[in-house]
Amino acid sequence: MSFDAVVVGAGPGGAFSAYWLAKNGLKVLLLEKKRLPRFKLCGGCLSARVVSLLPEGWQGLIKAVIREGTLGCRGEESFSLSSEKPLAYIVDRAEFDYFLVQNAQRVGVELWQECELLGFEEGERIKVYTSKGEVEADFLIGADGFYSKTADLLGYKKKKFFRSLEFQCLTNLKEGVRIDVGLVERGYAWVFPTNVGIASTGKENLLELLKDYSTKLGLKVEGKVYGWHIPYLENKKDFHAGRGRILLVGDASNSVDPLLGEGIYYALWGAKNAVQAILNCPNNPVEEYFRLSKPMIEELVYAGRIAKIAYRFQRFSYNWGKKGALKAYYRLLRGEESYKKLFFKAWLHLI
Ligand SMILES: Cc1cc2nc3c(=O)[nH]c(=O)nc-3n(C[C@H](O)[C@H](O)[C@H](O)COP(=O)(O)OP(=O)(O)OC[C@H]3O[C@@H](n4cnc5c(N)ncnc54)[C@H](O)[C@@H]3O)c2cc1C
């Protein structure tokens, strides 16, 4: 069978890439190895700036509107700051991702679920080997997440990532999120309205820390505690763009915020860049993809600079948050500020 493009992985990066390709007239196959809607471990927190990228109808998926943030230190002391305008929205990832896939199907994307990418062969056209047979395409987008087979086959290795644990739990936060620093060397713990978790780049015993943290906050670790990895990008070279007519998007490309591990926004942004690159330069989209992604990469690099300082001096960061940094971060979540501006404002003591 023949397609213009094959997209691997029906998370936000893949569903969004498939949507934009089909919307621009390409014949698209979307492969997903699981049956949809599928569980995806995630806090499900969409910063308010994501909204401008989302298709109509997403509002029906909102579980909570976040208008208050609490910054804590070690699950002990904390302070809260509210915002009139929404800062973020909590969604269920199984529902959210499936909504994006259905949106792609509506513009003609063909979905093969319970179908795994097994390999590919580059040539005049790309031969794509799947668990349901062989197809041919001009372009391949690998949006197959942290353990991306596409990235692996291109020879990329993941070097920078958070290890994370999370359990689902209806917390007493209805319109708020809480983030605690000071528990791990580089990373944080969180309480969202529907889940509690911890992420770290180090080798600490995260399960013990998560249990202690939950107990301190009066939350019971109930049900299964799930673990997954979150990649991040803090240098230009961490961006795994792909090769030739094979492009990587989302976690597969490491496009995740190194400060807090926010990945959905960058998966959607990267998907738009990848599709635009294919439309602009069908013969060598990967270079164009890199060029179009420069603003996104720069944003993540500045987030990385802030992360390095914030995690090295966690007590200072906590106090700095109180003095004004949290308020400034709210502007970023709402899309009114960039990490680059935040970084320079902090440098010039304007925050
Ligand atoms: C504990 C945790 C909490 C998080 N919280 C947040 C948060 O609150 N907000 C936020 O923005 N980000 C959060 N993230 C990060 C976010 O989940 C990811 O960045 C985001 O899911 C990336 O989307 P993606 O489309 O690149 O990949 P994914 O969402 O991982 O989707 C990849 C898809 O590819 C499929 N796949 C994999 N291999 C194959 C194959 N060989 N063939 C076919 N299909 C395949 C998978 O089944 C999957 O459906 C969190 C991550 C973790 C682990």
mmCIF file with all atom_site columns, C-alpha atoms and ligand atoms in Angstrom, residues 8-14 31-34 36 38 40-47 93 97 115-118 143-149 164-166 188 190 192 198 228-231 249-252 255-256 260-265 267, ligand 1:
data_model
loop_
_atom_site.group_PDB
_atom_site.id
_atom_site.type_symbol
_atom_site.label_atom_id
_atom_site.label_alt_id
_atom_site.label_comp_id
_atom_site.label_asym_id
_atom_site.label_entity_id
_atom_site.label_seq_id
_atom_site.pdbx_PDB_ins_code
_atom_site.Cartn_x
_atom_site.Cartn_y
_atom_site.Cartn_z
_atom_site.occupancy
_atom_site.B_iso_or_equiv
_atom_site.pdbx_formal_charge
_atom_site.auth_seq_id
_atom_site.auth_comp_id
_atom_site.auth_asym_id
_atom_site.auth_atom_id
_atom_site.pdbx_PDB_model_num
ATOM   1   C CA  . VAL A 1 8   ? 4.306  6.486  13.989 1.00 0.00 ? 8   VAL A CA  1
ATOM   2   C CA  . GLY A 1 9   ? 2.642  6.958  17.388 1.00 0.00 ? 9   GLY A CA  1
ATOM   3   C CA  . ALA A 1 10  ? -0.798 8.386  18.201 1.00 0.00 ? 10  ALA A CA  1
ATOM   4   C CA  . GLY A 1 11  ? 0.205  10.635 21.106 1.00 0.00 ? 11  GLY A CA  1
ATOM   5   C CA  . PRO A 1 12  ? -0.194 14.428 20.754 1.00 0.00 ? 12  PRO A CA  1
ATOM   6   C CA  . GLY A 1 13  ? 2.882  14.726 18.502 1.00 0.00 ? 13  GLY A CA  1
ATOM   7   C CA  . GLY A 1 14  ? 1.760  12.001 16.095 1.00 0.00 ? 14  GLY A CA  1
ATOM   8   C CA  . LEU A 1 31  ? 0.296  3.779  13.270 1.00 0.00 ? 31  LEU A CA  1
ATOM   9   C CA  . GLU A 1 32  ? -0.334 3.133  16.963 1.00 0.00 ? 32  GLU A CA  1
ATOM   10  C CA  . LYS A 1 33  ? 0.875  0.020  18.704 1.00 0.00 ? 33  LYS A CA  1
ATOM   11  C CA  . LYS A 1 34  ? -1.798 0.114  21.425 1.00 0.00 ? 34  LYS A CA  1
ATOM   12  C CA  . LEU A 1 36  ? -7.131 3.470  21.527 1.00 0.00 ? 36  LEU A CA  1
ATOM   13  C CA  . ARG A 1 38  ? -4.872 4.055  25.577 1.00 0.00 ? 38  ARG A CA  1
ATOM   14  C CA  . LYS A 1 40  ? -0.532 7.324  29.021 1.00 0.00 ? 40  LYS A CA  1
ATOM   15  C CA  . LEU A 1 41  ? 1.266  8.155  32.244 1.00 0.00 ? 41  LEU A CA  1
ATOM   16  C CA  . CYS A 1 42  ? 1.182  11.944 32.550 1.00 0.00 ? 42  CYS A CA  1
ATOM   17  C CA  . GLY A 1 43  ? 0.148  14.744 34.879 1.00 0.00 ? 43  GLY A CA  1
ATOM   18  C CA  . GLY A 1 44  ? -2.232 15.820 32.118 1.00 0.00 ? 44  GLY A CA  1
ATOM   19  C CA  . CYS A 1 45  ? -1.452 19.488 32.738 1.00 0.00 ? 45  CYS A CA  1
ATOM   20  C CA  . LEU A 1 46  ? -1.795 21.723 29.666 1.00 0.00 ? 46  LEU A CA  1
ATOM   21  C CA  . SER A 1 47  ? -0.306 25.174 30.220 1.00 0.00 ? 47  SER A CA  1
ATOM   22  C CA  . ARG A 1 93  ? -4.409 11.796 28.571 1.00 0.00 ? 93  ARG A CA  1
ATOM   23  C CA  . ASP A 1 97  ? -4.938 11.934 22.854 1.00 0.00 ? 97  ASP A CA  1
ATOM   24  C CA  . CYS A 1 115 ? 0.027  -1.973 14.813 1.00 0.00 ? 115 CYS A CA  1
ATOM   25  C CA  . GLU A 1 116 ? 3.700  -1.522 15.556 1.00 0.00 ? 116 GLU A CA  1
ATOM   26  C CA  . LEU A 1 117 ? 6.489  -0.015 13.499 1.00 0.00 ? 117 LEU A CA  1
ATOM   27  C CA  . LEU A 1 118 ? 9.096  -2.750 13.074 1.00 0.00 ? 118 LEU A CA  1
ATOM   28  C CA  . ALA A 1 143 ? 6.314  10.468 17.117 1.00 0.00 ? 143 ALA A CA  1
ATOM   29  C CA  . ASP A 1 144 ? 6.696  7.246  19.057 1.00 0.00 ? 144 ASP A CA  1
ATOM   30  C CA  . GLY A 1 145 ? 7.637  8.706  22.417 1.00 0.00 ? 145 GLY A CA  1
ATOM   31  C CA  . PHE A 1 146 ? 10.513 8.181  24.816 1.00 0.00 ? 146 PHE A CA  1
ATOM   32  C CA  . TYR A 1 147 ? 11.323 4.644  23.627 1.00 0.00 ? 147 TYR A CA  1
ATOM   33  C CA  . SER A 1 148 ? 11.070 5.696  19.965 1.00 0.00 ? 148 SER A CA  1
ATOM   34  C CA  . LYS A 1 149 ? 11.845 2.825  17.617 1.00 0.00 ? 149 LYS A CA  1
ATOM   35  C CA  . SER A 1 164 ? 9.353  9.652  37.163 1.00 0.00 ? 164 SER A CA  1
ATOM   36  C CA  . LEU A 1 165 ? 6.689  7.962  39.272 1.00 0.00 ? 165 LEU A CA  1
ATOM   37  C CA  . GLU A 1 166 ? 3.028  8.881  39.485 1.00 0.00 ? 166 GLU A CA  1
ATOM   38  C CA  . TYR A 1 188 ? 10.488 18.005 41.823 1.00 0.00 ? 188 TYR A CA  1
ATOM   39  C CA  . TRP A 1 190 ? 3.836  17.498 42.384 1.00 0.00 ? 190 TRP A CA  1
ATOM   40  C CA  . PHE A 1 192 ? -2.301 17.975 40.693 1.00 0.00 ? 192 PHE A CA  1
ATOM   41  C CA  . ILE A 1 198 ? 7.837  12.844 41.441 1.00 0.00 ? 198 ILE A CA  1
ATOM   42  C CA  . TRP A 1 228 ? 8.053  6.291  32.935 1.00 0.00 ? 228 TRP A CA  1
ATOM   43  C CA  . HIS A 1 229 ? 10.887 8.432  31.615 1.00 0.00 ? 229 HIS A CA  1
ATOM   44  C CA  . ILE A 1 230 ? 10.727 12.062 30.421 1.00 0.00 ? 230 ILE A CA  1
ATOM   45  C CA  . PRO A 1 231 ? 13.479 13.212 28.041 1.00 0.00 ? 231 PRO A CA  1
ATOM   46  C CA  . VAL A 1 249 ? 8.612  14.858 16.838 1.00 0.00 ? 249 VAL A CA  1
ATOM   47  C CA  . GLY A 1 250 ? 7.787  15.222 20.555 1.00 0.00 ? 250 GLY A CA  1
ATOM   48  C CA  . ASP A 1 251 ? 9.519  12.966 23.082 1.00 0.00 ? 251 ASP A CA  1
ATOM   49  C CA  . ALA A 1 252 ? 11.152 11.044 20.233 1.00 0.00 ? 252 ALA A CA  1
ATOM   50  C CA  . SER A 1 255 ? 11.509 18.280 22.785 1.00 0.00 ? 255 SER A CA  1
ATOM   51  C CA  . VAL A 1 256 ? 10.568 18.560 26.458 1.00 0.00 ? 256 VAL A CA  1
ATOM   52  C CA  . LEU A 1 260 ? 9.358  20.966 34.683 1.00 0.00 ? 260 LEU A CA  1
ATOM   53  C CA  . GLY A 1 261 ? 9.108  18.235 32.050 1.00 0.00 ? 261 GLY A CA  1
ATOM   54  C CA  . GLU A 1 262 ? 6.274  19.851 30.099 1.00 0.00 ? 262 GLU A CA  1
ATOM   55  C CA  . GLY A 1 263 ? 6.101  17.978 26.795 1.00 0.00 ? 263 GLY A CA  1
ATOM   56  C CA  . ILE A 1 264 ? 2.646  18.290 25.256 1.00 0.00 ? 264 ILE A CA  1
ATOM   57  C CA  . TYR A 1 265 ? 3.101  21.904 24.193 1.00 0.00 ? 265 TYR A CA  1
ATOM   58  C CA  . ALA A 1 267 ? 5.067  17.950 20.856 1.00 0.00 ? 267 ALA A CA  1
HETATM 59  C C1  . LIG B 2 .   ? 4.871  11.066 34.876 1.00 0.00 ? 1   LIG B C1  1
HETATM 60  C C2  . LIG B 2 .   ? 4.792  12.047 33.728 1.00 0.00 ? 1   LIG B C2  1
HETATM 61  C C3  . LIG B 2 .   ? 4.078  13.231 33.900 1.00 0.00 ? 1   LIG B C3  1
HETATM 62  C C4  . LIG B 2 .   ? 4.007  14.150 32.840 1.00 0.00 ? 1   LIG B C4  1
HETATM 63  N N1  . LIG B 2 .   ? 3.238  15.267 33.008 1.00 0.00 ? 1   LIG B N1  1
HETATM 64  C C5  . LIG B 2 .   ? 3.109  16.147 31.990 1.00 0.00 ? 1   LIG B C5  1
HETATM 65  C C6  . LIG B 2 .   ? 2.217  17.250 32.107 1.00 0.00 ? 1   LIG B C6  1
HETATM 66  O O1  . LIG B 2 .   ? 1.509  17.414 33.093 1.00 0.00 ? 1   LIG B O1  1
HETATM 67  N N2  . LIG B 2 .   ? 2.146  18.126 31.061 1.00 0.00 ? 1   LIG B N2  1
HETATM 68  C C7  . LIG B 2 .   ? 2.898  17.959 29.923 1.00 0.00 ? 1   LIG B C7  1
HETATM 69  O O2  . LIG B 2 .   ? 2.828  18.797 29.011 1.00 0.00 ? 1   LIG B O2  1
HETATM 70  N N3  . LIG B 2 .   ? 3.726  16.898 29.780 1.00 0.00 ? 1   LIG B N3  1
HETATM 71  C C8  . LIG B 2 .   ? 3.839  15.972 30.766 1.00 0.00 ? 1   LIG B C8  1
HETATM 72  N N4  . LIG B 2 .   ? 4.623  14.864 30.599 1.00 0.00 ? 1   LIG B N4  1
HETATM 73  C C9  . LIG B 2 .   ? 5.339  14.675 29.323 1.00 0.00 ? 1   LIG B C9  1
HETATM 74  C C10 . LIG B 2 .   ? 4.365  14.216 28.235 1.00 0.00 ? 1   LIG B C10 1
HETATM 75  O O3  . LIG B 2 .   ? 3.640  13.093 28.694 1.00 0.00 ? 1   LIG B O3  1
HETATM 76  C C11 . LIG B 2 .   ? 5.106  13.854 26.953 1.00 0.00 ? 1   LIG B C11 1
HETATM 77  O O4  . LIG B 2 .   ? 6.054  14.848 26.669 1.00 0.00 ? 1   LIG B O4  1
HETATM 78  C C12 . LIG B 2 .   ? 4.139  13.710 25.783 1.00 0.00 ? 1   LIG B C12 1
HETATM 79  O O5  . LIG B 2 .   ? 3.284  12.609 25.971 1.00 0.00 ? 1   LIG B O5  1
HETATM 80  C C13 . LIG B 2 .   ? 4.894  13.554 24.461 1.00 0.00 ? 1   LIG B C13 1
HETATM 81  O O6  . LIG B 2 .   ? 3.997  13.259 23.435 1.00 0.00 ? 1   LIG B O6  1
HETATM 82  P P1  . LIG B 2 .   ? 4.466  12.384 22.187 1.00 0.00 ? 1   LIG B P1  1
HETATM 83  O O7  . LIG B 2 .   ? 3.332  12.444 21.217 1.00 0.00 ? 1   LIG B O7  1
HETATM 84  O O8  . LIG B 2 .   ? 5.814  12.784 21.756 1.00 0.00 ? 1   LIG B O8  1
HETATM 85  O O9  . LIG B 2 .   ? 4.643  10.886 22.756 1.00 0.00 ? 1   LIG B O9  1
HETATM 86  P P2  . LIG B 2 .   ? 3.650  9.943  23.540 1.00 0.00 ? 1   LIG B P2  1
HETATM 87  O O10 . LIG B 2 .   ? 2.543  10.693 24.142 1.00 0.00 ? 1   LIG B O10 1
HETATM 88  O O11 . LIG B 2 .   ? 4.515  9.122  24.434 1.00 0.00 ? 1   LIG B O11 1
HETATM 89  O O12 . LIG B 2 .   ? 3.032  9.006  22.414 1.00 0.00 ? 1   LIG B O12 1
HETATM 90  C C14 . LIG B 2 .   ? 3.825  8.061  21.728 1.00 0.00 ? 1   LIG B C14 1
HETATM 91  C C15 . LIG B 2 .   ? 2.897  7.001  21.144 1.00 0.00 ? 1   LIG B C15 1
HETATM 92  O O13 . LIG B 2 .   ? 3.665  6.152  20.282 1.00 0.00 ? 1   LIG B O13 1
HETATM 93  C C16 . LIG B 2 .   ? 3.212  4.810  20.438 1.00 0.00 ? 1   LIG B C16 1
HETATM 94  N N5  . LIG B 2 .   ? 4.308  3.946  19.986 1.00 0.00 ? 1   LIG B N5  1
HETATM 95  C C17 . LIG B 2 .   ? 5.498  3.743  20.591 1.00 0.00 ? 1   LIG B C17 1
HETATM 96  N N6  . LIG B 2 .   ? 6.273  2.909  19.869 1.00 0.00 ? 1   LIG B N6  1
HETATM 97  C C18 . LIG B 2 .   ? 5.540  2.573  18.772 1.00 0.00 ? 1   LIG B C18 1
HETATM 98  C C19 . LIG B 2 .   ? 5.791  1.734  17.632 1.00 0.00 ? 1   LIG B C19 1
HETATM 99  N N7  . LIG B 2 .   ? 6.961  1.080  17.478 1.00 0.00 ? 1   LIG B N7  1
HETATM 100 N N8  . LIG B 2 .   ? 4.827  1.599  16.709 1.00 0.00 ? 1   LIG B N8  1
HETATM 101 C C20 . LIG B 2 .   ? 3.633  2.252  16.842 1.00 0.00 ? 1   LIG B C20 1
HETATM 102 N N9  . LIG B 2 .   ? 3.338  3.053  17.890 1.00 0.00 ? 1   LIG B N9  1
HETATM 103 C C21 . LIG B 2 .   ? 4.282  3.222  18.836 1.00 0.00 ? 1   LIG B C21 1
HETATM 104 C C22 . LIG B 2 .   ? 2.911  4.727  21.928 1.00 0.00 ? 1   LIG B C22 1
HETATM 105 O O14 . LIG B 2 .   ? 2.039  3.647  22.228 1.00 0.00 ? 1   LIG B O14 1
HETATM 106 C C23 . LIG B 2 .   ? 2.280  6.089  22.190 1.00 0.00 ? 1   LIG B C23 1
HETATM 107 O O15 . LIG B 2 .   ? 0.875  6.066  22.028 1.00 0.00 ? 1   LIG B O15 1
HETATM 108 C C24 . LIG B 2 .   ? 4.692  13.903 31.613 1.00 0.00 ? 1   LIG B C24 1
HETATM 109 C C25 . LIG B 2 .   ? 5.395  12.705 31.442 1.00 0.00 ? 1   LIG B C25 1
HETATM 110 C C26 . LIG B 2 .   ? 5.436  11.782 32.485 1.00 0.00 ? 1   LIG B C26 1
HETATM 111 C C27 . LIG B 2 .   ? 6.173  10.471 32.277 1.00 0.00 ? 1   LIG B C27 1
#
